């Protein structure tokens, strides 16, 4: 049965070579044969990297939210404790109020420091992600250029060789069959 399919494919390829071939279709098929798997793998890697970056951002946001909630809880606890002291000690009202102000200033300062640190961490992470994306873009561009040069070389070699259309069709058919059997 496989032999019949191969014979049918050869007949179709021979019929196609008898008609006027379209260079764009042949070039597209050749690109797909030579570079299709590489392009799909690269896109999958890029998608996986994007997913990991999104997960990292989500984890960072969750971590920052937890820190801010903990600080707010701490502030609420401190304010509640100081309010209870103030209610129970009317005669030392001024000292309790000063203590409350100092604690609030300290917590506000800690909150500002935490926000600054979080912003710094976020900026550093963003810079790292941008650097990685630029690196990947550069690598992709370099590989794309190499692939285009290789394709141009192969195209040039095919154009310069004296291989007739039937031989070329048989060669491409054999390559397609080999690729199909490899998978």
PDB file of C-alpha atoms in Angstrom:
ATOM      1  CA  UNK A   1       0.000   0.000   0.000  1.00  0.00           C
ATOM      2  CA  UNK A   2       2.888   2.361   0.815  1.00  0.00           C
ATOM      3  CA  UNK A   3       4.418   1.541  -2.579  1.00  0.00           C
ATOM      4  CA  UNK A   4       1.161   2.570  -4.280  1.00  0.00           C
ATOM      5  CA  UNK A   5       1.181   5.887  -2.397  1.00  0.00           C
ATOM      6  CA  UNK A   6       4.797   6.470  -3.395  1.00  0.00           C
ATOM      7  CA  UNK A   7       4.014   5.638  -7.034  1.00  0.00           C
ATOM      8  CA  UNK A   8       0.990   7.975  -6.954  1.00  0.00           C
ATOM      9  CA  UNK A   9       3.177  10.700  -5.419  1.00  0.00           C
ATOM     10  CA  UNK A  10       5.822  10.199  -8.111  1.00  0.00           C
ATOM     11  CA  UNK A  11       3.188  10.369 -10.829  1.00  0.00           C
ATOM     12  CA  UNK A  12       1.768  13.560  -9.309  1.00  0.00           C
ATOM     13  CA  UNK A  13       5.253  15.044  -9.018  1.00  0.00           C
ATOM     14  CA  UNK A  14       6.024  14.075 -12.613  1.00  0.00           C
ATOM     15  CA  UNK A  15       2.723  15.642 -13.743  1.00  0.00           C
ATOM     16  CA  UNK A  16       3.501  18.789 -11.786  1.00  0.00           C
ATOM     17  CA  UNK A  17       6.948  19.075 -13.370  1.00  0.00           C
ATOM     18  CA  UNK A  18       5.369  18.773 -16.831  1.00  0.00           C
ATOM     19  CA  UNK A  19       3.186  21.792 -16.118  1.00  0.00           C
ATOM     20  CA  UNK A  20       4.708  25.216 -15.533  1.00  0.00           C
ATOM     21  CA  UNK A  21       6.091  25.221 -11.923  1.00  0.00           C
ATOM     22  CA  UNK A  22       5.483  28.225  -9.730  1.00  0.00           C
ATOM     23  CA  UNK A  23       8.760  29.335  -8.123  1.00  0.00           C
ATOM     24  CA  UNK A  24       7.072  30.857  -5.068  1.00  0.00           C
ATOM     25  CA  UNK A  25       5.255  27.601  -4.223  1.00  0.00           C
ATOM     26  CA  UNK A  26       8.409  25.556  -4.674  1.00  0.00           C
ATOM     27  CA  UNK A  27      10.423  27.995  -2.587  1.00  0.00           C
ATOM     28  CA  UNK A  28       7.737  27.949   0.100  1.00  0.00           C
ATOM     29  CA  UNK A  29       7.671  24.156   0.131  1.00  0.00           C
ATOM     30  CA  UNK A  30      11.452  24.036   0.255  1.00  0.00           C
ATOM     31  CA  UNK A  31      11.500  26.508   3.145  1.00  0.00           C
ATOM     32  CA  UNK A  32       8.892  24.443   4.988  1.00  0.00           C
ATOM     33  CA  UNK A  33      10.902  21.262   4.410  1.00  0.00           C
ATOM     34  CA  UNK A  34      14.191  22.813   5.486  1.00  0.00           C
ATOM     35  CA  UNK A  35      13.152  25.239   8.218  1.00  0.00           C
ATOM     36  CA  UNK A  36       9.550  24.501   9.225  1.00  0.00           C
ATOM     37  CA  UNK A  37      10.377  22.376  12.260  1.00  0.00           C
ATOM     38  CA  UNK A  38      13.024  24.849  13.471  1.00  0.00           C
ATOM     39  CA  UNK A  39      10.615  27.776  13.203  1.00  0.00           C
ATOM     40  CA  UNK A  40       7.889  25.874  15.062  1.00  0.00           C
ATOM     41  CA  UNK A  41      10.349  24.850  17.797  1.00  0.00           C
ATOM     42  CA  UNK A  42      11.587  28.413  18.160  1.00  0.00           C
ATOM     43  CA  UNK A  43       8.024  29.736  18.433  1.00  0.00           C
ATOM     44  CA  UNK A  44       7.250  27.088  21.054  1.00  0.00           C
ATOM     45  CA  UNK A  45      10.362  28.081  23.046  1.00  0.00           C
ATOM     46  CA  UNK A  46       9.401  31.745  22.800  1.00  0.00           C
ATOM     47  CA  UNK A  47       5.873  30.939  23.968  1.00  0.00           C
ATOM     48  CA  UNK A  48       7.240  28.931  26.913  1.00  0.00           C
ATOM     49  CA  UNK A  49       9.534  31.817  27.872  1.00  0.00           C
ATOM     50  CA  UNK A  50       6.627  34.237  27.714  1.00  0.00           C
ATOM     51  CA  UNK A  51       4.621  31.902  29.945  1.00  0.00           C
ATOM     52  CA  UNK A  52       7.457  31.680  32.475  1.00  0.00           C
ATOM     53  CA  UNK A  53       7.838  35.473  32.504  1.00  0.00           C
ATOM     54  CA  UNK A  54       4.099  35.872  33.079  1.00  0.00           C
ATOM     55  CA  UNK A  55       4.254  33.344  35.908  1.00  0.00           C
ATOM     56  CA  UNK A  56       7.200  35.217  37.451  1.00  0.00           C
ATOM     57  CA  UNK A  57       5.289  38.489  37.298  1.00  0.00           C
ATOM     58  CA  UNK A  58       2.247  36.839  38.861  1.00  0.00           C
ATOM     59  CA  UNK A  59       4.369  35.362  41.661  1.00  0.00           C
ATOM     60  CA  UNK A  60       6.045  38.720  42.263  1.00  0.00           C
ATOM     61  CA  UNK A  61       2.679  40.478  42.394  1.00  0.00           C
ATOM     62  CA  UNK A  62       1.335  37.873  44.821  1.00  0.00           C
ATOM     63  CA  UNK A  63       4.426  38.237  46.990  1.00  0.00           C
ATOM     64  CA  UNK A  64       4.160  42.035  46.983  1.00  0.00           C
ATOM     65  CA  UNK A  65       0.440  41.891  47.796  1.00  0.00           C
ATOM     66  CA  UNK A  66       1.191  39.598  50.736  1.00  0.00           C
ATOM     67  CA  UNK A  67       3.899  41.940  52.011  1.00  0.00           C
ATOM     68  CA  UNK A  68       1.632  44.964  51.736  1.00  0.00           C
ATOM     69  CA  UNK A  69      -1.203  43.103  53.500  1.00  0.00           C
ATOM     70  CA  UNK A  70       1.172  42.033  56.290  1.00  0.00           C
ATOM     71  CA  UNK A  71       2.366  45.620  56.720  1.00  0.00           C
ATOM     72  CA  UNK A  72      -1.198  46.902  56.743  1.00  0.00           C
ATOM     73  CA  UNK A  73      -2.162  44.264  59.304  1.00  0.00           C
ATOM     74  CA  UNK A  74       0.818  45.297  61.406  1.00  0.00           C
ATOM     75  CA  UNK A  75      -0.207  48.942  61.120  1.00  0.00           C
ATOM     76  CA  UNK A  76      -3.797  48.065  62.058  1.00  0.00           C
ATOM     77  CA  UNK A  77      -2.615  46.019  65.040  1.00  0.00           C
ATOM     78  CA  UNK A  78      -0.330  48.814  66.222  1.00  0.00           C
ATOM     79  CA  UNK A  79      -3.066  51.418  65.846  1.00  0.00           C
ATOM     80  CA  UNK A  80      -5.564  49.202  67.720  1.00  0.00           C
ATOM     81  CA  UNK A  81      -3.108  48.590  70.539  1.00  0.00           C
ATOM     82  CA  UNK A  82      -2.357  52.283  70.853  1.00  0.00           C
ATOM     83  CA  UNK A  83      -6.037  53.186  70.737  1.00  0.00           C
ATOM     84  CA  UNK A  84      -6.737  50.800  73.640  1.00  0.00           C
ATOM     85  CA  UNK A  85      -3.938  52.371  75.634  1.00  0.00           C
ATOM     86  CA  UNK A  86      -5.306  55.820  74.900  1.00  0.00           C
ATOM     87  CA  UNK A  87      -8.829  54.884  76.048  1.00  0.00           C
ATOM     88  CA  UNK A  88      -7.581  53.323  79.306  1.00  0.00           C
ATOM     89  CA  UNK A  89      -5.177  56.152  80.149  1.00  0.00           C
ATOM     90  CA  UNK A  90      -6.923  59.523  79.772  1.00  0.00           C
ATOM     91  CA  UNK A  91      -4.528  61.171  82.182  1.00  0.00           C
ATOM     92  CA  UNK A  92      -1.505  60.298  79.996  1.00  0.00           C
ATOM     93  CA  UNK A  93      -3.258  61.372  76.811  1.00  0.00           C
ATOM     94  CA  UNK A  94      -0.478  63.556  75.445  1.00  0.00           C
ATOM     95  CA  UNK A  95       2.272  60.908  75.877  1.00  0.00           C
ATOM     96  CA  UNK A  96       0.124  58.207  74.271  1.00  0.00           C
ATOM     97  CA  UNK A  97      -0.665  60.507  71.355  1.00  0.00           C
ATOM     98  CA  UNK A  98       3.049  61.199  70.836  1.00  0.00           C
ATOM     99  CA  UNK A  99       3.780  57.474  70.931  1.00  0.00           C
ATOM    100  CA  UNK A 100       1.044  56.833  68.380  1.00  0.00           C
ATOM    101  CA  UNK A 101       2.460  59.503  66.100  1.00  0.00           C
ATOM    102  CA  UNK A 102       5.970  58.043  66.361  1.00  0.00           C
ATOM    103  CA  UNK A 103       4.723  54.535  65.613  1.00  0.00           C
ATOM    104  CA  UNK A 104       2.673  55.778  62.670  1.00  0.00           C
ATOM    105  CA  UNK A 105       5.682  57.679  61.294  1.00  0.00           C
ATOM    106  CA  UNK A 106       7.861  54.612  61.707  1.00  0.00           C
ATOM    107  CA  UNK A 107       5.344  52.363  59.980  1.00  0.00           C
ATOM    108  CA  UNK A 108       4.842  54.923  57.227  1.00  0.00           C
ATOM    109  CA  UNK A 109       8.599  55.077  56.750  1.00  0.00           C
ATOM    110  CA  UNK A 110       8.782  51.275  56.633  1.00  0.00           C
ATOM    111  CA  UNK A 111       5.922  51.229  54.152  1.00  0.00           C
ATOM    112  CA  UNK A 112       7.701  53.765  51.948  1.00  0.00           C
ATOM    113  CA  UNK A 113      10.909  51.751  52.172  1.00  0.00           C
ATOM    114  CA  UNK A 114       9.021  48.567  51.272  1.00  0.00           C
ATOM    115  CA  UNK A 115       7.314  50.306  48.337  1.00  0.00           C
ATOM    116  CA  UNK A 116      10.666  51.667  47.131  1.00  0.00           C
ATOM    117  CA  UNK A 117      12.257  48.229  47.426  1.00  0.00           C
ATOM    118  CA  UNK A 118       9.334  46.629  45.607  1.00  0.00           C
ATOM    119  CA  UNK A 119       9.551  49.199  42.812  1.00  0.00           C
ATOM    120  CA  UNK A 120      13.303  48.647  42.571  1.00  0.00           C
ATOM    121  CA  UNK A 121      12.810  44.874  42.403  1.00  0.00           C
ATOM    122  CA  UNK A 122      10.108  45.293  39.782  1.00  0.00           C
ATOM    123  CA  UNK A 123      12.325  47.621  37.709  1.00  0.00           C
ATOM    124  CA  UNK A 124      15.229  45.189  37.949  1.00  0.00           C
ATOM    125  CA  UNK A 125      13.012  42.293  36.884  1.00  0.00           C
ATOM    126  CA  UNK A 126      11.607  44.315  34.001  1.00  0.00           C
ATOM    127  CA  UNK A 127      15.130  45.296  32.891  1.00  0.00           C
ATOM    128  CA  UNK A 128      16.183  41.662  33.046  1.00  0.00           C
ATOM    129  CA  UNK A 129      13.172  40.553  31.012  1.00  0.00           C
ATOM    130  CA  UNK A 130      13.794  43.282  28.424  1.00  0.00           C
ATOM    131  CA  UNK A 131      17.454  42.246  28.206  1.00  0.00           C
ATOM    132  CA  UNK A 132      16.472  38.585  27.755  1.00  0.00           C
ATOM    133  CA  UNK A 133      13.893  39.479  25.105  1.00  0.00           C
ATOM    134  CA  UNK A 134      16.450  41.609  23.247  1.00  0.00           C
ATOM    135  CA  UNK A 135      18.928  38.741  23.444  1.00  0.00           C
ATOM    136  CA  UNK A 136      16.338  36.305  22.095  1.00  0.00           C
ATOM    137  CA  UNK A 137      15.360  38.758  19.371  1.00  0.00           C
ATOM    138  CA  UNK A 138      19.001  39.143  18.376  1.00  0.00           C
ATOM    139  CA  UNK A 139      19.501  35.378  18.382  1.00  0.00           C
ATOM    140  CA  UNK A 140      16.337  34.857  16.350  1.00  0.00           C
ATOM    141  CA  UNK A 141      17.400  37.529  13.837  1.00  0.00           C
ATOM    142  CA  UNK A 142      20.845  35.986  13.526  1.00  0.00           C
ATOM    143  CA  UNK A 143      19.432  32.486  13.012  1.00  0.00           C
ATOM    144  CA  UNK A 144      16.833  33.811  10.606  1.00  0.00           C
ATOM    145  CA  UNK A 145      19.567  35.530   8.578  1.00  0.00           C
ATOM    146  CA  UNK A 146      21.686  32.353   8.609  1.00  0.00           C
ATOM    147  CA  UNK A 147      18.723  30.315   7.440  1.00  0.00           C
ATOM    148  CA  UNK A 148      17.960  32.806   4.684  1.00  0.00           C
ATOM    149  CA  UNK A 149      21.581  32.719   3.556  1.00  0.00           C
ATOM    150  CA  UNK A 150      21.549  28.919   3.553  1.00  0.00           C
ATOM    151  CA  UNK A 151      18.289  28.903   1.628  1.00  0.00           C
ATOM    152  CA  UNK A 152      19.736  31.387  -0.866  1.00  0.00           C
ATOM    153  CA  UNK A 153      22.813  29.196  -1.223  1.00  0.00           C
ATOM    154  CA  UNK A 154      20.727  26.072  -1.786  1.00  0.00           C
ATOM    155  CA  UNK A 155      18.496  27.948  -4.233  1.00  0.00           C
ATOM    156  CA  UNK A 156      21.541  29.252  -6.060  1.00  0.00           C
ATOM    157  CA  UNK A 157      23.086  25.793  -6.208  1.00  0.00           C
ATOM    158  CA  UNK A 158      19.848  24.364  -7.526  1.00  0.00           C
ATOM    159  CA  UNK A 159      19.592  27.134 -10.115  1.00  0.00           C
ATOM    160  CA  UNK A 160      23.196  26.703 -11.241  1.00  0.00           C
ATOM    161  CA  UNK A 161      23.148  22.921 -11.433  1.00  0.00           C
ATOM    162  CA  UNK A 162      22.059  21.225 -14.621  1.00  0.00           C
ATOM    163  CA  UNK A 163      19.515  19.023 -12.896  1.00  0.00           C
ATOM    164  CA  UNK A 164      16.405  18.669 -14.979  1.00  0.00           C
ATOM    165  CA  UNK A 165      12.938  19.077 -13.528  1.00  0.00           C
ATOM    166  CA  UNK A 166      12.136  15.385 -13.300  1.00  0.00           C
ATOM    167  CA  UNK A 167      15.340  14.680 -11.379  1.00  0.00           C
ATOM    168  CA  UNK A 168      14.611  17.602  -9.070  1.00  0.00           C
ATOM    169  CA  UNK A 169      11.038  16.360  -8.561  1.00  0.00           C
ATOM    170  CA  UNK A 170      12.321  12.877  -7.741  1.00  0.00           C
ATOM    171  CA  UNK A 171      14.886  14.353  -5.327  1.00  0.00           C
ATOM    172  CA  UNK A 172      12.222  16.408  -3.524  1.00  0.00           C
ATOM    173  CA  UNK A 173       9.874  13.412  -3.481  1.00  0.00           C
ATOM    174  CA  UNK A 174      12.608  11.256  -1.984  1.00  0.00           C
ATOM    175  CA  UNK A 175      13.348  13.950   0.632  1.00  0.00           C
ATOM    176  CA  UNK A 176       9.652  14.197   1.506  1.00  0.00           C
ATOM    177  CA  UNK A 177       9.373  10.419   1.786  1.00  0.00           C
ATOM    178  CA  UNK A 178      12.469  10.293   4.001  1.00  0.00           C
ATOM    179  CA  UNK A 179      11.120  13.050   6.205  1.00  0.00           C
ATOM    180  CA  UNK A 180       7.745  11.308   6.450  1.00  0.00           C
ATOM    181  CA  UNK A 181       9.347   7.992   7.402  1.00  0.00           C
ATOM    182  CA  UNK A 182      11.617   9.689   9.985  1.00  0.00           C
ATOM    183  CA  UNK A 183       8.604  10.951  11.906  1.00  0.00           C
TER     184      UNK A 183
END
